[in-house]
mmCIF file of C-alpha atoms and ligand atoms in Angstrom:
data_model
loop_
_atom_site.group_PDB
_atom_site.id
_atom_site.type_symbol
_atom_site.label_atom_id
_atom_site.label_comp_id
_atom_site.label_asym_id
_atom_site.label_seq_id
_atom_site.Cartn_x
_atom_site.Cartn_y
_atom_site.Cartn_z
ATOM 1 C CA MET D 1 -18.744 -12.380 6.847
ATOM 2 C CA ASP D 2 -17.394 -10.712 3.291
ATOM 3 C CA SER D 3 -14.107 -10.654 1.486
ATOM 4 C CA LYS D 4 -13.133 -7.365 3.248
ATOM 5 C CA LYS D 5 -13.282 -9.228 6.596
ATOM 6 C CA VAL D 6 -11.850 -12.502 5.326
ATOM 7 C CA LYS D 7 -8.856 -10.452 3.867
ATOM 8 C CA GLU D 8 -8.475 -8.425 7.372
ATOM 9 C CA ILE D 9 -8.463 -11.710 9.181
ATOM 10 C CA MET D 10 -5.593 -13.299 6.886
ATOM 11 C CA TYR D 11 -3.371 -10.375 7.115
ATOM 12 C CA SER D 12 -3.451 -9.877 10.688
ATOM 13 C CA LEU D 13 -2.331 -13.264 10.854
ATOM 14 C CA GLY D 14 0.969 -12.482 8.892
ATOM 15 C CA ALA D 15 0.034 -13.151 5.411
ATOM 16 C CA ASP D 16 1.510 -10.781 2.896
ATOM 17 C CA LEU D 17 -0.890 -11.601 0.119
ATOM 18 C CA CYS D 18 -4.521 -12.482 0.085
ATOM 19 C CA GLY D 19 -7.349 -13.197 -2.762
ATOM 20 C CA ILE D 20 -10.373 -15.150 -3.312
ATOM 21 C CA ALA D 21 -11.342 -17.327 -5.819
ATOM 22 C CA ASP D 22 -15.182 -18.756 -6.202
ATOM 23 C CA ILE D 23 -15.245 -22.106 -7.171
ATOM 24 C CA GLY D 24 -16.306 -21.948 -10.649
ATOM 25 C CA ARG D 25 -12.605 -20.966 -11.488
ATOM 26 C CA PHE D 26 -11.425 -24.979 -10.743
ATOM 27 C CA SER D 27 -13.166 -26.546 -13.789
ATOM 28 C CA ASP D 28 -9.530 -27.364 -14.851
ATOM 29 C CA ALA D 29 -8.516 -29.200 -11.916
ATOM 30 C CA PRO D 30 -7.217 -32.485 -12.268
ATOM 31 C CA LYS D 31 -9.470 -35.502 -11.052
ATOM 32 C CA GLY D 32 -9.236 -36.107 -7.302
ATOM 33 C CA TYR D 33 -7.469 -32.420 -6.820
ATOM 34 C CA HIS D 34 -10.593 -30.006 -7.149
ATOM 35 C CA PRO D 35 -11.334 -28.410 -4.226
ATOM 36 C CA LEU D 36 -15.086 -30.024 -4.152
ATOM 37 C CA ASP D 37 -12.742 -33.428 -3.682
ATOM 38 C CA VAL D 38 -11.704 -32.214 -0.392
ATOM 39 C CA LEU D 39 -14.076 -30.232 0.897
ATOM 40 C CA PRO D 40 -17.849 -30.948 -1.068
ATOM 41 C CA THR D 41 -19.583 -27.709 0.569
ATOM 42 C CA CYS D 42 -16.649 -25.655 -0.554
ATOM 43 C CA LYS D 43 -17.884 -22.006 -2.564
ATOM 44 C CA SER D 44 -14.675 -20.194 -2.055
ATOM 45 C CA VAL D 45 -10.942 -20.739 -2.186
ATOM 46 C CA VAL D 46 -8.530 -18.093 -0.226
ATOM 47 C CA SER D 47 -5.366 -18.129 -1.396
ATOM 48 C CA PHE D 48 -2.599 -16.421 0.814
ATOM 49 C CA GLY D 49 1.356 -15.827 0.296
ATOM 50 C CA CYS D 50 4.280 -15.349 2.555
ATOM 51 C CA ARG D 51 7.243 -13.398 1.413
ATOM 52 C CA PHE D 52 10.745 -15.257 0.955
ATOM 53 C CA PRO D 53 13.628 -13.119 1.240
ATOM 54 C CA VAL D 54 15.266 -12.545 -1.821
ATOM 55 C CA GLY D 55 18.851 -12.421 -0.484
ATOM 56 C CA THR D 56 18.732 -15.961 -0.136
ATOM 57 C CA LEU D 57 18.742 -16.312 -3.820
ATOM 58 C CA ILE D 58 22.270 -14.363 -4.271
ATOM 59 C CA CYS D 59 23.629 -15.770 -1.092
ATOM 60 C CA LYS D 60 26.777 -18.195 -1.866
ATOM 61 C CA SER D 61 25.537 -21.057 0.826
ATOM 62 C CA PRO D 62 22.525 -23.095 0.229
ATOM 63 C CA ILE D 63 21.652 -23.614 3.838
ATOM 64 C CA PRO D 64 19.875 -19.735 4.237
ATOM 65 C CA TYR D 65 17.520 -20.597 1.348
ATOM 66 C CA THR D 66 17.043 -24.161 2.610
ATOM 67 C CA ARG D 67 16.145 -22.829 6.134
ATOM 68 C CA VAL D 68 13.981 -20.473 5.257
ATOM 69 C CA ARG D 69 11.788 -23.074 2.803
ATOM 70 C CA ASN D 70 11.960 -25.355 5.894
ATOM 71 C CA SER D 71 10.675 -22.577 8.371
ATOM 72 C CA VAL D 72 8.203 -20.696 6.211
ATOM 73 C CA THR D 73 5.915 -24.023 5.896
ATOM 74 C CA PRO D 74 5.002 -24.358 9.458
ATOM 75 C CA LYS D 75 4.567 -20.302 9.673
ATOM 76 C CA MET D 76 2.018 -20.635 6.321
ATOM 77 C CA ASP D 77 0.414 -23.973 8.245
ATOM 78 C CA ALA D 78 -0.170 -22.011 11.135
ATOM 79 C CA ILE D 79 -1.745 -19.021 9.435
ATOM 80 C CA ALA D 80 -4.278 -21.384 7.759
ATOM 81 C CA LEU D 81 -4.591 -23.147 11.161
ATOM 82 C CA ASP D 82 -5.652 -19.847 13.092
ATOM 83 C CA PHE D 83 -7.725 -18.215 9.971
ATOM 84 C CA CYS D 84 -10.115 -21.832 10.368
ATOM 85 C CA ILE D 85 -10.558 -21.119 14.097
ATOM 86 C CA GLU D 86 -11.421 -17.433 13.031
ATOM 87 C CA MET D 87 -13.467 -18.356 10.566
ATOM 88 C CA GLU D 88 -15.429 -21.085 12.689
ATOM 89 C CA LYS D 89 -16.301 -18.315 15.289
ATOM 90 C CA SER D 90 -18.420 -17.016 12.489
ATOM 91 C CA GLU D 91 -19.945 -20.629 12.039
ATOM 92 C CA ILE D 92 -18.022 -20.939 8.511
ATOM 93 C CA VAL D 93 -16.428 -24.253 8.029
ATOM 94 C CA CYS D 94 -12.999 -23.997 6.358
ATOM 95 C CA VAL D 95 -10.245 -26.686 5.528
ATOM 96 C CA PRO D 96 -6.601 -25.540 5.493
ATOM 97 C CA ILE D 97 -4.569 -27.120 2.723
ATOM 98 C CA PRO D 98 -1.052 -28.050 3.753
ATOM 99 C CA THR D 99 1.482 -25.787 2.335
ATOM 100 C CA ASN D 100 4.241 -28.565 1.496
ATOM 101 C CA GLU D 101 2.556 -31.938 1.581
ATOM 102 C CA SER D 102 2.231 -33.725 -1.395
ATOM 103 C CA GLN D 103 1.098 -37.469 -2.536
ATOM 104 C CA TRP D 104 1.433 -39.370 -5.651
ATOM 105 C CA ASP D 105 -1.016 -38.833 -7.906
ATOM 106 C CA LYS D 106 -0.809 -42.381 -9.933
ATOM 107 C CA ASN D 107 -3.236 -40.717 -12.835
ATOM 108 C CA THR D 108 -0.612 -38.041 -14.220
ATOM 109 C CA GLY D 109 2.676 -39.731 -12.708
ATOM 110 C CA ARG D 110 3.060 -36.571 -10.503
ATOM 111 C CA TYR D 111 3.329 -35.545 -6.789
ATOM 112 C CA ARG D 112 0.252 -33.302 -5.898
ATOM 113 C CA SER D 113 -0.777 -30.989 -3.081
ATOM 114 C CA LEU D 114 -4.424 -31.578 -2.131
ATOM 115 C CA ILE D 115 -5.332 -29.016 -4.455
ATOM 116 C CA SER D 116 -2.717 -27.028 -6.687
ATOM 117 C CA LEU D 117 -1.533 -24.062 -4.472
ATOM 118 C CA LYS D 118 -0.093 -21.960 -7.761
ATOM 119 C CA HIS D 119 -3.519 -22.615 -9.741
ATOM 120 C CA ALA D 120 -5.404 -21.624 -6.459
ATOM 121 C CA ALA D 121 -3.216 -18.331 -6.203
ATOM 122 C CA GLN D 122 -3.417 -17.982 -10.058
ATOM 123 C CA ALA D 123 -7.842 -18.344 -9.478
ATOM 124 C CA ALA D 124 -7.334 -15.809 -6.812
ATOM 125 C CA GLY D 125 -5.853 -13.105 -8.523
ATOM 126 C CA LEU D 126 -2.588 -12.974 -6.999
ATOM 127 C CA GLY D 127 -0.695 -13.458 -10.270
ATOM 128 C CA THR D 128 0.053 -15.922 -12.970
ATOM 129 C CA ILE D 129 1.994 -18.825 -13.599
ATOM 130 C CA GLY D 130 5.336 -18.510 -15.582
ATOM 131 C CA ARG D 131 7.162 -20.646 -17.922
ATOM 132 C CA HIS D 132 9.291 -21.590 -14.838
ATOM 133 C CA SER D 133 5.771 -23.142 -13.199
ATOM 134 C CA LEU D 134 5.842 -20.941 -10.394
ATOM 135 C CA LEU D 135 3.695 -18.158 -9.570
ATOM 136 C CA ILE D 136 4.770 -14.763 -10.432
ATOM 137 C CA THR D 137 3.214 -11.665 -8.419
ATOM 138 C CA PRO D 138 3.317 -7.876 -9.416
ATOM 139 C CA GLU D 139 4.374 -7.400 -5.724
ATOM 140 C CA PHE D 140 7.224 -9.710 -4.957
ATOM 141 C CA GLY D 141 7.785 -11.776 -8.357
ATOM 142 C CA SER D 142 8.048 -15.589 -7.393
ATOM 143 C CA MET D 143 9.728 -14.661 -3.897
ATOM 144 C CA ILE D 144 6.340 -15.563 -2.284
ATOM 145 C CA TRP D 145 5.304 -18.871 -0.763
ATOM 146 C CA LEU D 146 1.776 -20.215 -1.070
ATOM 147 C CA GLY D 147 -1.306 -21.518 1.347
ATOM 148 C CA ALA D 148 -4.873 -22.037 0.689
ATOM 149 C CA VAL D 149 -8.062 -22.363 2.646
ATOM 150 C CA LEU D 150 -11.240 -24.095 1.316
ATOM 151 C CA CYS D 151 -14.389 -22.139 2.619
ATOM 152 C CA ASP D 152 -18.138 -23.443 2.506
ATOM 153 C CA VAL D 153 -19.163 -19.503 2.084
ATOM 154 C CA ALA D 154 -19.465 -17.635 -1.039
ATOM 155 C CA LEU D 155 -17.137 -14.634 -1.025
ATOM 156 C CA GLU D 156 -16.732 -12.019 -3.697
ATOM 157 C CA PRO D 157 -13.694 -13.085 -5.846
ATOM 158 C CA ASP D 158 -10.928 -10.697 -6.987
ATOM 159 C CA LYS D 159 -9.853 -9.991 -10.819
ATOM 160 C CA LEU D 160 -7.894 -12.300 -12.267
ATOM 161 C CA LYS D 161 -4.073 -10.835 -13.439
ATOM 162 C CA GLU D 162 -3.331 -10.493 -16.846
ATOM 163 C CA ASN D 163 -0.444 -12.566 -18.078
ATOM 164 C CA ILE D 164 2.750 -11.571 -16.204
ATOM 165 C CA CYS D 165 5.323 -14.058 -17.835
ATOM 166 C CA ASP D 166 6.944 -12.543 -21.183
ATOM 167 C CA ASN D 167 8.038 -16.260 -22.501
ATOM 168 C CA CYS D 168 11.776 -14.574 -22.599
ATOM 169 C CA ASN D 169 12.890 -18.394 -21.886
ATOM 170 C CA LEU D 170 15.960 -17.094 -19.619
ATOM 171 C CA CYS D 171 14.641 -20.069 -17.073
ATOM 172 C CA VAL D 172 14.606 -22.290 -19.721
ATOM 173 C CA ASN D 173 17.606 -22.047 -20.654
ATOM 174 C CA ALA D 174 19.126 -21.591 -17.331
ATOM 175 C CA CYS D 175 18.052 -24.879 -16.093
ATOM 176 C CA PRO D 176 21.242 -27.327 -15.898
ATOM 177 C CA ILE D 177 19.223 -30.570 -16.207
ATOM 178 C CA ASN D 178 16.846 -29.172 -18.889
ATOM 179 C CA ALA D 179 13.573 -30.091 -16.808
ATOM 180 C CA LEU D 180 11.813 -26.863 -18.195
ATOM 181 C CA GLU D 181 11.987 -27.901 -21.518
ATOM 182 C CA SER D 182 8.276 -29.125 -22.086
ATOM 183 C CA PRO D 183 5.375 -26.754 -21.211
ATOM 184 C CA GLU D 184 5.136 -28.742 -18.164
ATOM 185 C CA MET D 185 8.213 -29.074 -15.755
ATOM 186 C CA ASP D 186 9.557 -32.552 -15.659
ATOM 187 C CA GLN D 187 8.942 -32.590 -11.783
ATOM 188 C CA GLN D 188 10.936 -35.819 -10.871
ATOM 189 C CA LYS D 189 14.163 -34.570 -13.108
ATOM 190 C CA CYS D 190 14.045 -31.184 -11.154
ATOM 191 C CA TRP D 191 13.472 -32.908 -7.543
ATOM 192 C CA ASN D 192 16.026 -35.388 -8.187
ATOM 193 C CA TYR D 193 18.576 -32.551 -9.212
ATOM 194 C CA ALA D 194 17.691 -29.770 -6.970
ATOM 195 C CA PHE D 195 17.059 -31.661 -3.792
ATOM 196 C CA GLY D 196 18.754 -34.107 -1.589
ATOM 197 C CA ASP D 197 21.539 -35.206 0.780
ATOM 198 C CA ASP D 198 24.615 -33.133 0.050
ATOM 199 C CA GLU D 199 27.446 -35.706 1.027
ATOM 200 C CA GLU D 200 30.394 -33.536 1.444
ATOM 201 C CA ILE D 201 28.539 -31.711 4.124
ATOM 202 C CA GLN D 202 26.222 -34.897 5.139
ATOM 203 C CA SER D 203 23.488 -32.551 5.461
ATOM 204 C CA TRP D 204 19.960 -32.151 3.520
ATOM 205 C CA ARG D 205 19.969 -29.233 1.033
ATOM 206 C CA ILE D 206 18.146 -27.198 -1.706
ATOM 207 C CA ILE D 207 20.984 -26.750 -4.195
ATOM 208 C CA CYS D 208 19.299 -25.450 -7.158
ATOM 209 C CA HIS D 209 16.979 -22.567 -7.689
ATOM 210 C CA LYS D 210 18.629 -21.103 -11.093
ATOM 211 C CA CYS D 211 14.965 -20.596 -12.826
ATOM 212 C CA ARG D 212 13.934 -18.278 -9.727
ATOM 213 C CA ASP D 213 17.546 -16.532 -9.751
ATOM 214 C CA ILE D 214 17.411 -15.833 -13.926
ATOM 215 C CA CYS D 215 13.695 -14.858 -13.870
ATOM 216 C CA PRO D 216 13.690 -10.782 -14.116
ATOM 217 C CA TYR D 217 10.605 -10.647 -11.734
ATOM 218 C CA ASN D 218 13.091 -11.980 -8.900
ATOM 219 C CA LEU D 219 16.341 -10.771 -9.643
ATOM 220 C CA GLY D 220 16.282 -7.988 -12.155
ATOM 221 C CA ALA D 221 14.959 -5.144 -13.759
ATOM 222 C CA LYS D 222 11.393 -6.408 -12.978
ATOM 223 C CA ASN D 223 11.554 -6.769 -9.331
ATOM 224 C CA SER D 224 9.376 -4.280 -7.950
ATOM 225 C CA PHE D 225 10.070 -4.844 -4.322
ATOM 226 C CA ILE D 226 14.034 -3.766 -4.200
ATOM 227 C CA LYS D 227 14.415 -2.790 -7.573
ATOM 228 C CA GLY D 228 17.374 -0.458 -6.308
ATOM 229 C CA SER D 229 19.742 -2.832 -5.189
ATOM 230 C CA MET D 230 19.247 -5.886 -7.695
ATOM 231 C CA THR D 231 18.755 -4.511 -11.030
ATOM 232 C CA ALA D 232 22.713 -4.434 -11.090
ATOM 233 C CA LEU D 233 22.911 -8.214 -10.776
HETATM 234 S S1 SF4 N 301 15.369 -25.709 -9.878
HETATM 235 FE FE1 SF4 N 301 16.988 -25.918 -10.918
HETATM 236 S S2 SF4 N 301 16.613 -27.985 -11.607
HETATM 237 FE FE2 SF4 N 301 14.457 -27.494 -11.299
HETATM 238 S S3 SF4 N 301 13.553 -26.418 -12.687
HETATM 239 FE FE3 SF4 N 301 14.724 -24.939 -11.693
HETATM 240 S S4 SF4 N 301 16.783 -24.427 -12.590
HETATM 241 FE FE4 SF4 N 301 15.892 -26.656 -13.064
HETATM 242 S S1 SF4 N 302 12.645 -15.822 -16.594
HETATM 243 FE FE1 SF4 N 302 11.167 -15.276 -18.490
HETATM 244 S S2 SF4 N 302 9.981 -17.041 -19.264
HETATM 245 FE FE2 SF4 N 302 10.925 -17.721 -17.362
HETATM 246 S S3 SF4 N 302 9.142 -17.113 -15.778
HETATM 247 FE FE3 SF4 N 302 10.752 -15.073 -15.858
HETATM 248 S S4 SF4 N 302 9.493 -13.928 -17.355
HETATM 249 FE FE4 SF4 N 302 8.555 -15.956 -17.931
#
């Protein structure tokens, strides 16, 4: 099994991006959230992404964005599961990291995934983390959802990307509740505002993604995937 074959499997299962990080790239992971805390024999982390339609950002209704977000999660968990089974056929032990499952970390007062999916994606060369705390990829901006699989086989890692965010601060200024003022996003403030029950329509909705909307890599001049239709926005 080599990196090329690993990526072929991931793409055949429906991933739009795939990269590989070796375990040495996770030395800054918070205590308890290192890949080795999850799989003690982990040698490589395979990061993958699935596209999220950019039209959901300019849509007047919050329903499509909410629905896509809710349906991309099981899609990605299924890809990770099927990938692990394929790897097991080659006698390689793997662990799928759930795409949207977090737990409270009392040490830092934040909710965290088993490992940080965006840091794994950055370590695997998919993109770099922007000021809005989302991963920016050259291919799809931040309109990509992230998953990861821990593998106990050493694989050739991908090159790291040069920093993509140019610190224009548009996202910081666009946030209606100043959740991006500090270098680390105020997670609780954002979640309290952006997610929740809409009393008027009596339903759970995601009502804010302004930091995504304003970033030129999503809707704007630096969007390289549907440039023609978005640069006028
Ligand atoms: S989603 Fe909305 S509330 Fe949360 S950081 Fe982005 S702009 Fe601010
Ligand atoms: S809006 Fe500007 S500062 Fe914010 S993530 Fe995008 S490029 Fe970086």
